[in-house]
Coordinates of N, CA and C in Angstrom, one line a residue:
M1 N -67.0 71.2 -62.1 CA -66.5 72.6 -62.1 C -65.9 73.0 -60.7
E2 N -66.6 72.6 -59.6 CA -66.2 72.9 -58.3 C -64.9 72.2 -57.9
A3 N -64.6 70.9 -58.4 CA -63.5 70.2 -58.2 C -62.3 70.7 -58.8
A4 N -62.5 71.5 -59.9 CA -61.4 72.1 -60.8 C -60.8 73.3 -60.1
R5 N -61.5 74.0 -59.1 CA -61.1 75.1 -58.6 C -59.9 74.9 -57.6
A6 N -59.1 75.9 -57.5 CA -57.9 75.9 -56.6 C -58.4 75.7 -55.2
Q7 N -57.8 74.8 -54.5 CA -58.0 74.8 -53.0 C -57.1 75.6 -52.3
E8 N -55.9 75.9 -52.9 CA -54.8 76.7 -52.3 C -54.2 77.5 -53.4
D9 N -54.0 78.8 -53.1 CA -53.4 79.7 -54.1 C -52.6 80.6 -53.3
R10 N -51.3 80.4 -53.0 CA -50.5 81.3 -52.1 C -49.3 81.6 -52.8
W11 N -48.8 83.0 -52.4 CA -47.5 83.4 -52.7 C -46.7 83.3 -51.4
I12 N -45.7 82.6 -51.3 CA -44.9 82.3 -50.1 C -43.6 83.0 -50.2
P13 N -43.3 83.9 -49.2 CA -41.9 84.5 -49.2 C -40.9 83.5 -48.6
T14 N -39.8 83.5 -49.3 CA -38.7 82.5 -49.0 C -37.4 83.1 -49.5
A15 N -36.4 82.3 -49.5 CA -35.1 82.7 -50.0 C -34.5 81.6 -51.0
C16 N -33.8 82.2 -51.9 CA -33.0 81.3 -52.9 C -31.8 80.8 -52.2
G17 N -31.5 79.5 -52.4 CA -30.2 78.9 -51.9 C -29.3 78.6 -53.0
G18 N -29.4 79.3 -54.2 CA -28.5 78.9 -55.3 C -27.2 79.5 -55.1
C19 N -26.9 80.5 -54.3 CA -25.5 80.9 -54.0 C -25.6 81.6 -52.8
Y20 N -24.5 82.3 -52.5 CA -24.3 83.0 -51.1 C -25.0 84.3 -51.1
S21 N -25.7 84.8 -52.2 CA -26.3 86.1 -52.2 C -27.7 85.9 -51.5
V22 N -28.3 84.7 -51.4 CA -29.4 84.4 -50.6 C -30.6 85.4 -51.0
C23 N -30.8 85.6 -52.3 CA -31.8 86.6 -52.7 C -33.2 86.2 -52.2
A24 N -34.0 87.3 -51.9 CA -35.4 87.0 -51.5 C -36.2 86.7 -52.7
L25 N -37.1 85.7 -52.5 CA -38.1 85.3 -53.6 C -39.4 85.1 -53.1
L26 N -40.3 85.0 -53.9 CA -41.7 84.6 -53.8 C -42.0 83.4 -54.6
A27 N -42.5 82.3 -53.9 CA -42.9 81.1 -54.5 C -44.4 81.0 -54.6
H28 N -44.9 80.9 -55.8 CA -46.4 80.8 -56.1 C -46.8 79.4 -56.0
R29 N -47.5 79.0 -55.0 CA -47.9 77.7 -54.8 C -49.4 77.4 -55.0
I30 N -49.8 76.5 -55.9 CA -51.2 76.2 -56.1 C -51.4 74.7 -55.8
N31 N -52.4 74.5 -54.8 CA -52.7 73.0 -54.5 C -51.4 72.2 -54.2
G32 N -50.6 72.9 -53.5 CA -49.3 72.0 -53.0 C -48.2 72.0 -54.0
T33 N -48.4 72.6 -55.2 CA -47.3 72.6 -56.2 C -46.8 74.0 -56.6
V34 N -45.4 74.2 -56.5 CA -45.0 75.5 -56.8 C -44.9 75.6 -58.3
V35 N -45.6 76.7 -58.9 CA -45.7 76.8 -60.2 C -44.9 78.0 -60.8
K36 N -44.4 78.9 -59.9 CA -43.7 80.0 -60.4 C -42.7 80.6 -59.2
I37 N -41.6 81.0 -59.5 CA -40.8 81.6 -58.6 C -40.3 83.0 -59.2
E38 N -40.4 84.0 -58.4 CA -40.0 85.4 -58.8 C -39.3 86.1 -57.6
G39 N -38.5 87.1 -57.9 CA -37.9 87.9 -57.0 C -38.9 88.7 -56.0
N40 N -38.6 88.8 -54.8 CA -39.5 89.6 -53.9 C -39.2 91.2 -54.0
P41 N -40.2 91.8 -54.5 CA -40.0 93.4 -54.7 C -39.7 94.1 -53.3
N42 N -39.9 93.5 -52.3 CA -39.7 94.2 -51.1 C -38.3 94.0 -50.5
S43 N -37.4 93.2 -51.3 CA -36.1 92.9 -50.8 C -35.2 94.1 -51.2
A44 N -34.3 94.4 -50.2 CA -33.3 95.4 -50.6 C -32.1 94.7 -51.3
T45 N -32.0 93.5 -51.1 CA -30.8 92.8 -51.7 C -31.0 92.6 -53.2
N46 N -32.1 92.0 -53.7 CA -32.2 91.7 -55.2 C -33.3 92.5 -55.8
L47 N -34.0 93.4 -55.0 CA -35.0 94.4 -55.6 C -36.0 93.8 -56.5
G48 N -36.5 92.6 -56.2 CA -37.5 92.0 -56.9 C -37.0 91.2 -58.2
R49 N -35.7 91.1 -58.4 CA -35.2 90.4 -59.6 C -34.5 89.1 -59.1
L50 N -34.4 88.2 -60.1 CA -33.6 87.0 -59.8 C -32.8 86.6 -61.1
C51 N -31.7 86.0 -60.8 CA -30.9 85.5 -62.0 C -31.5 84.2 -62.5
P52 N -30.9 83.7 -63.5 CA -31.4 82.4 -64.1 C -31.3 81.2 -63.1
R53 N -30.4 81.3 -62.3 CA -30.3 80.2 -61.3 C -31.4 80.4 -60.3
G54 N -31.8 81.5 -59.9 CA -32.8 81.7 -58.9 C -34.2 81.3 -59.6
V55 N -34.4 81.7 -60.8 CA -35.6 81.4 -61.5 C -35.8 79.9 -61.7
S56 N -34.7 79.2 -61.9 CA -34.7 77.8 -62.2 C -34.9 76.9 -60.9
G57 N -35.2 77.6 -59.8 CA -35.4 76.8 -58.5 C -36.5 75.8 -58.6
I58 N -37.5 76.0 -59.5 CA -38.5 75.0 -59.6 C -37.9 73.7 -60.1
M59 N -37.0 73.9 -61.1 CA -36.4 72.6 -61.7 C -35.6 71.9 -60.6
T60 N -35.0 72.6 -59.7 CA -34.2 72.0 -58.6 C -35.2 71.2 -57.6
L61 N -36.3 72.0 -57.3 CA -37.3 71.5 -56.4 C -38.0 70.1 -56.9
Y62 N -38.3 70.2 -58.2 CA -38.9 69.0 -58.8 C -38.1 68.1 -59.6
N63 N -36.8 68.2 -59.4 CA -35.8 67.4 -60.2 C -36.0 65.9 -59.7
P64 N -36.4 64.8 -60.7 CA -36.6 63.5 -60.3 C -35.5 62.8 -59.6
H65 N -34.3 63.4 -59.8 CA -33.1 62.7 -59.2 C -32.7 63.4 -57.9
R66 N -33.5 64.4 -57.4 CA -33.2 65.0 -56.2 C -33.4 64.1 -55.0
V67 N -32.4 64.0 -54.2 CA -32.4 63.1 -52.9 C -33.2 63.9 -51.9
D68 N -34.5 63.5 -51.5 CA -35.1 64.2 -50.4 C -35.6 63.3 -49.3
V69 N -35.0 62.1 -49.2 CA -35.1 61.2 -48.1 C -33.9 60.6 -47.6
P70 N -33.9 60.2 -46.4 CA -32.5 59.6 -45.8 C -32.2 58.2 -46.7
L71 N -31.0 58.1 -47.1 CA -30.5 56.9 -47.7 C -29.5 56.2 -46.8
K72 N -29.4 54.8 -46.9 CA -28.4 54.1 -46.1 C -27.7 53.2 -47.0
R73 N -26.3 53.2 -47.0 CA -25.5 52.4 -47.7 C -25.6 50.9 -47.3
T74 N -25.8 50.0 -48.1 CA -25.9 48.6 -47.8 C -24.6 47.8 -48.2
N75 N -23.9 48.4 -49.1 CA -22.7 47.7 -49.6 C -21.5 48.4 -49.0
P76 N -20.7 47.7 -48.1 CA -19.5 48.4 -47.4 C -18.4 48.6 -48.4
Q77 N -18.4 47.9 -49.6 CA -17.2 48.0 -50.6 C -17.5 49.5 -51.1
K78 N -16.2 50.1 -51.4 CA -16.2 51.4 -52.2 C -15.4 51.4 -53.4
G79 N -15.8 52.2 -54.3 CA -15.0 52.3 -55.6 C -15.8 53.0 -56.7
L80 N -15.1 53.2 -57.8 CA -15.8 54.0 -58.8 C -16.9 53.2 -59.5
D81 N -16.7 51.9 -59.7 CA -17.7 51.1 -60.4 C -18.4 50.1 -59.5
I82 N -18.4 50.5 -58.1 CA -19.1 49.6 -57.2 C -20.4 50.3 -56.8
D83 N -21.5 49.6 -56.9 CA -22.8 50.1 -56.5 C -22.8 50.1 -54.9
P84 N -23.1 51.3 -54.4 CA -23.1 51.5 -53.0 C -24.4 50.8 -52.3
G85 N -25.3 50.5 -53.1 CA -26.6 49.8 -52.6 C -27.4 50.6 -51.6
W86 N -27.6 51.9 -52.1 CA -28.5 52.8 -51.3 C -29.8 52.3 -51.1
V87 N -30.5 52.3 -50.0 CA -31.9 52.0 -49.7 C -32.4 53.1 -48.9
E88 N -33.6 53.4 -49.2 CA -34.4 54.4 -48.4 C -34.7 53.9 -47.0
I89 N -34.4 54.9 -46.0 CA -34.8 54.5 -44.7 C -35.7 55.6 -44.1
S90 N -36.3 55.5 -43.0 CA -37.2 56.6 -42.4 C -36.3 57.6 -41.7
W91 N -36.9 58.8 -41.5 CA -36.1 59.8 -40.7 C -35.9 59.3 -39.3
E92 N -36.8 58.7 -38.7 CA -36.6 58.2 -37.4 C -35.3 57.2 -37.4
E93 N -35.2 56.3 -38.2 CA -34.1 55.4 -38.4 C -32.8 56.1 -38.6
A94 N -32.8 57.1 -39.5 CA -31.7 57.8 -39.8 C -31.2 58.6 -38.6
L95 N -32.0 59.3 -37.8 CA -31.7 60.1 -36.7 C -31.2 59.1 -35.6
E96 N -31.8 58.0 -35.4 CA -31.4 57.0 -34.4 C -30.0 56.5 -34.7
T97 N -29.7 56.2 -36.0 CA -28.4 55.7 -36.4 C -27.4 56.8 -36.1
I98 N -27.6 58.0 -36.4 CA -26.6 59.1 -36.2 C -26.4 59.2 -34.7
A99 N -27.5 59.4 -33.9 CA -27.4 59.5 -32.5 C -26.5 58.4 -31.9
A100 N -26.8 57.2 -32.3 CA -26.0 56.1 -31.7 C -24.5 56.2 -32.0
R101 N -24.2 56.6 -33.3 CA -22.8 56.7 -33.6 C -22.2 57.8 -32.9
L102 N -22.8 58.9 -32.7 CA -22.3 60.1 -32.0 C -22.1 59.8 -30.5
K103 N -23.0 59.0 -30.0 CA -22.9 58.7 -28.5 C -21.8 57.8 -28.3
K104 N -21.5 56.9 -29.2 CA -20.4 55.9 -29.1 C -19.0 56.8 -29.1
V105 N -19.0 57.7 -30.1 CA -17.7 58.5 -30.3 C -17.5 59.3 -29.1
R106 N -18.6 59.9 -28.5 CA -18.4 60.7 -27.3 C -17.9 60.0 -26.2
Q107 N -18.4 58.7 -26.0 CA -18.0 57.9 -24.8 C -16.5 57.4 -25.0
E108 N -16.2 57.1 -26.2 CA -14.8 56.7 -26.4 C -13.8 57.8 -26.3
D109 N -13.9 58.8 -27.2 CA -13.1 60.0 -27.2 C -13.7 61.1 -28.0
P110 N -14.3 62.1 -27.4 CA -14.9 63.2 -28.2 C -14.1 63.8 -29.3
R111 N -12.8 63.8 -29.1 CA -11.9 64.4 -30.0 C -11.9 63.7 -31.4
K112 N -12.4 62.5 -31.4 CA -12.6 61.6 -32.7 C -13.5 62.3 -33.7
L113 N -14.4 63.2 -33.1 CA -15.4 63.8 -34.1 C -14.8 65.0 -34.8
L114 N -14.8 65.0 -36.1 CA -14.4 66.1 -36.9 C -15.6 66.6 -37.5
L115 N -16.0 67.9 -37.2 CA -17.2 68.5 -37.7 C -16.8 69.6 -38.5
T116 N -17.2 69.6 -39.8 CA -16.9 70.7 -40.7 C -18.0 70.8 -41.8
G117 N -18.0 72.0 -42.4 CA -19.1 72.1 -43.4 C -18.9 73.4 -44.2
T118 N -19.7 73.7 -45.2 CA -19.7 74.9 -46.0 C -21.0 75.5 -45.8
V119 N -21.0 76.8 -45.5 CA -22.2 77.6 -45.1 C -22.5 78.4 -46.2
T120 N -23.8 79.0 -46.1 CA -24.2 79.9 -47.1 C -24.3 81.3 -46.6
T121 N -24.7 81.5 -45.3 CA -24.7 82.9 -44.8 C -23.9 82.8 -43.4
H122 N -23.6 84.1 -43.1 CA -22.8 84.3 -41.8 C -23.5 83.7 -40.5
D123 N -24.9 83.6 -40.6 CA -25.7 83.2 -39.6 C -25.3 81.8 -39.1
E124 N -24.9 81.0 -40.2 CA -24.6 79.6 -40.0 C -23.3 79.3 -39.4
V125 N -22.4 80.2 -39.5 CA -21.0 80.0 -39.1 C -20.8 79.6 -37.7
P126 N -21.5 80.1 -36.7 CA -21.2 79.5 -35.3 C -21.7 78.2 -35.0
F127 N -22.5 77.7 -35.8 CA -23.2 76.4 -35.5 C -22.1 75.2 -35.2
A128 N -21.2 75.1 -36.2 CA -20.2 74.0 -36.0 C -19.4 74.1 -34.7
K129 N -18.9 75.4 -34.4 CA -18.2 75.7 -33.3 C -19.0 75.4 -32.0
I130 N -20.2 75.9 -32.0 CA -21.0 75.6 -30.7 C -21.4 74.2 -30.5
F131 N -21.6 73.5 -31.6 CA -22.0 72.0 -31.5 C -20.7 71.3 -31.1
A132 N -19.6 71.7 -31.7 CA -18.3 70.9 -31.3 C -17.9 71.3 -29.9
M133 N -18.2 72.4 -29.4 CA -17.7 72.8 -28.0 C -18.6 72.0 -27.0
A134 N -20.0 71.9 -27.4 CA -20.9 71.1 -26.5 C -20.6 69.7 -26.5
F135 N -20.2 69.1 -27.6 CA -19.8 67.7 -27.9 C -18.5 67.4 -27.1
G136 N -17.6 68.4 -27.1 CA -16.2 68.1 -26.4 C -15.2 67.9 -27.2
T137 N -15.3 68.3 -28.6 CA -14.1 68.2 -29.6 C -13.6 69.6 -30.0
P138 N -12.4 69.7 -30.2 CA -11.8 71.0 -30.6 C -11.9 71.0 -32.1
N139 N -12.4 70.0 -32.8 CA -12.3 69.8 -34.2 C -13.6 70.2 -34.8
G140 N -14.0 71.5 -34.8 CA -15.2 71.9 -35.5 C -15.1 73.3 -36.1
W141 N -15.4 73.4 -37.4 CA -15.3 74.7 -38.1 C -16.1 74.6 -39.2
N142 N -16.5 75.8 -39.9 CA -17.2 75.9 -41.1 C -16.3 76.7 -42.0
S143 N -16.4 76.5 -43.3 CA -15.7 77.3 -44.2 C -16.7 77.6 -45.4
G144 N -16.2 78.5 -46.2 CA -17.1 78.9 -47.4 C -17.9 80.2 -47.2
A145 N -18.0 80.7 -46.0 CA -18.6 82.1 -45.9 C -17.6 83.2 -45.8
G146 N -18.2 84.3 -45.9 CA -17.4 85.5 -45.7 C -16.2 85.7 -46.6
N147 N -15.1 85.9 -46.2 CA -13.9 86.2 -47.0 C -13.2 84.9 -47.6
H148 N -13.8 83.7 -47.3 CA -13.2 82.4 -47.8 C -14.2 81.8 -48.8
C149 N -15.2 82.5 -49.2 CA -16.3 82.0 -50.0 C -16.1 82.4 -51.4
G150 N -16.8 81.6 -52.3 CA -16.8 81.9 -53.7 C -15.4 82.1 -54.4
T151 N -14.9 83.2 -54.5 CA -13.6 83.3 -55.2 C -12.8 84.2 -54.5
A152 N -11.5 84.4 -55.0 CA -10.6 85.3 -54.3 C -11.1 86.8 -54.2
E153 N -12.2 87.1 -54.9 CA -12.8 88.4 -54.8 C -13.0 88.9 -53.4
H154 N -13.5 87.9 -52.6 CA -13.9 88.3 -51.2 C -12.6 88.5 -50.3
L155 N -11.6 87.7 -50.5 CA -10.4 87.9 -49.9 C -9.8 89.3 -50.2
F156 N -9.7 89.7 -51.4 CA -9.1 91.0 -51.8 C -10.1 92.1 -51.6
G157 N -11.3 91.8 -51.5 CA -12.3 92.8 -51.1 C -12.0 93.2 -49.6
A158 N -11.8 92.2 -48.9 CA -11.5 92.4 -47.4 C -10.2 93.1 -47.2
L159 N -9.1 92.8 -47.9 CA -7.8 93.3 -47.7 C -7.7 94.7 -48.2
L160 N -8.4 95.0 -49.4 CA -8.3 96.3 -50.1 C -9.3 97.4 -49.5
H161 N -10.5 96.9 -49.4 CA -11.6 97.8 -48.9 C -12.3 97.5 -47.7
A162 N -11.9 96.6 -47.0 CA -12.5 96.1 -45.6 C -14.0 95.9 -46.0
S163 N -14.3 95.2 -47.1 CA -15.7 94.9 -47.6 C -15.7 93.4 -47.9
W164 N -16.9 92.9 -47.8 CA -17.1 91.6 -48.2 C -17.0 91.3 -49.7
S165 N -17.3 92.4 -50.4 CA -17.3 92.4 -51.9 C -17.0 93.8 -52.5
K166 N -16.4 93.8 -53.6 CA -16.1 95.0 -54.3 C -17.1 95.2 -55.4
Q167 N -17.7 96.3 -55.5 CA -18.6 96.6 -56.6 C -18.5 98.1 -56.9
P168 N -18.9 98.5 -58.1 CA -18.9 99.9 -58.5 C -20.0 100.7 -57.7
D169 N -19.8 101.8 -57.4 CA -20.7 102.8 -56.7 C -21.2 103.8 -57.7
P170 N -22.3 103.5 -58.4 CA -22.8 104.4 -59.5 C -23.2 105.7 -59.0
D171 N -23.5 105.9 -57.6 CA -23.9 107.1 -57.1 C -22.8 108.1 -57.0
H172 N -21.6 107.6 -57.0 CA -20.4 108.5 -56.8 C -19.4 108.4 -58.0
C173 N -19.7 107.8 -59.1 CA -18.7 107.8 -60.2 C -19.4 108.2 -61.4
R174 N -18.7 108.8 -62.3 CA -19.2 109.3 -63.6 C -18.9 108.4 -64.8
Y175 N -17.8 107.6 -64.6 CA -17.5 106.6 -65.6 C -17.2 105.3 -65.0
L176 N -17.6 104.2 -65.6 CA -17.5 102.8 -65.1 C -16.8 102.0 -66.2
L177 N -15.6 101.5 -66.0 CA -14.9 100.6 -67.0 C -14.9 99.3 -66.3
N178 N -15.4 98.2 -67.1 CA -15.5 96.9 -66.5 C -14.7 96.0 -67.4
F179 N -13.6 95.4 -66.9 CA -12.7 94.5 -67.7 C -13.1 93.0 -67.2
G180 N -13.1 92.1 -68.3 CA -13.3 90.7 -68.0 C -14.8 90.4 -68.1
A181 N -15.3 89.4 -67.3 CA -16.7 88.9 -67.5 C -17.7 90.1 -67.1
A182 N -18.8 89.8 -67.6 CA -19.9 90.7 -67.2 C -20.1 90.8 -65.7
A183 N -20.3 92.0 -65.2 CA -20.5 92.2 -63.8 C -21.6 91.4 -63.1
G184 N -22.7 91.0 -64.0 CA -23.8 90.4 -63.4 C -23.7 88.9 -63.5
F185 N -22.6 88.4 -64.0 CA -22.5 86.9 -64.3 C -22.4 86.2 -63.0
G186 N -21.6 86.6 -62.0 CA -21.5 86.0 -60.8 C -22.0 86.7 -59.5
S187 N -22.4 87.9 -59.7 CA -22.8 88.7 -58.6 C -24.0 89.5 -58.8
Y188 N -25.1 88.8 -59.0 CA -26.4 89.6 -59.3 C -26.8 90.5 -58.2
Y189 N -26.5 90.3 -57.0 CA -26.9 91.1 -55.9 C -26.3 92.5 -56.1
C190 N -25.1 92.8 -56.7 CA -24.6 94.1 -56.8 C -25.1 94.7 -58.2
V191 N -25.5 94.0 -59.1 CA -25.9 94.6 -60.4 C -27.2 95.0 -60.4
S192 N -28.1 94.4 -59.7 CA -29.5 94.8 -59.6 C -29.6 96.2 -59.1
G193 N -28.8 96.5 -58.0 CA -28.9 97.9 -57.5 C -28.3 99.0 -58.5
M194 N -27.2 98.5 -59.1 CA -26.6 99.4 -60.1 C -27.4 99.7 -61.3
A195 N -28.1 98.6 -61.8 CA -29.1 98.8 -63.0 C -30.1 99.8 -62.6
Q196 N -30.7 99.9 -61.5 CA -31.7 100.8 -61.2 C -31.1 102.2 -61.1
R197 N -29.9 102.4 -60.7 CA -29.5 103.8 -60.5 C -28.7 104.4 -61.7
M198 N -28.4 103.5 -62.7 CA -27.7 104.0 -63.9 C -28.7 104.6 -65.0

């Protein structure tokens, strides 16, 4: 009976990485295994709610095909039907390999380094630029956040409203007409607030 009792039973505040809304969530972990994910009620972003993608975070976490260790290609040949020959290596070996390659590039010509990536939040945007400047290459940038993220909605939101997103304001409108897809389909962060005020 004593062995069956939970050694650990915790609710851990964290954030969903399913999209750029980065909704706050609580992960219920029992004995090292996450058994439930739900929205954090203390969050002003998602007000304690999660979309299906956020709730399915457990499936992502425990997906048997999820890569959670460094892999090294052993077959230099590339092509659609060619096995890359991935083998698992230690984090130490992975970091040493990357550091050695970066050191070689920096000694030869730092401008050979092209550093780019897609970010989730605006906090990550400066990373590539700062790293590139410290490395000595002008070739560093991030894309995918702010007005270049998701869809054209952000671009037009910035141009028309000086806003990252366009969303109805139920506090100041009497009628709301929505044409096209459901408002909550791709932007749960705005719908949760609207639903509480309507």
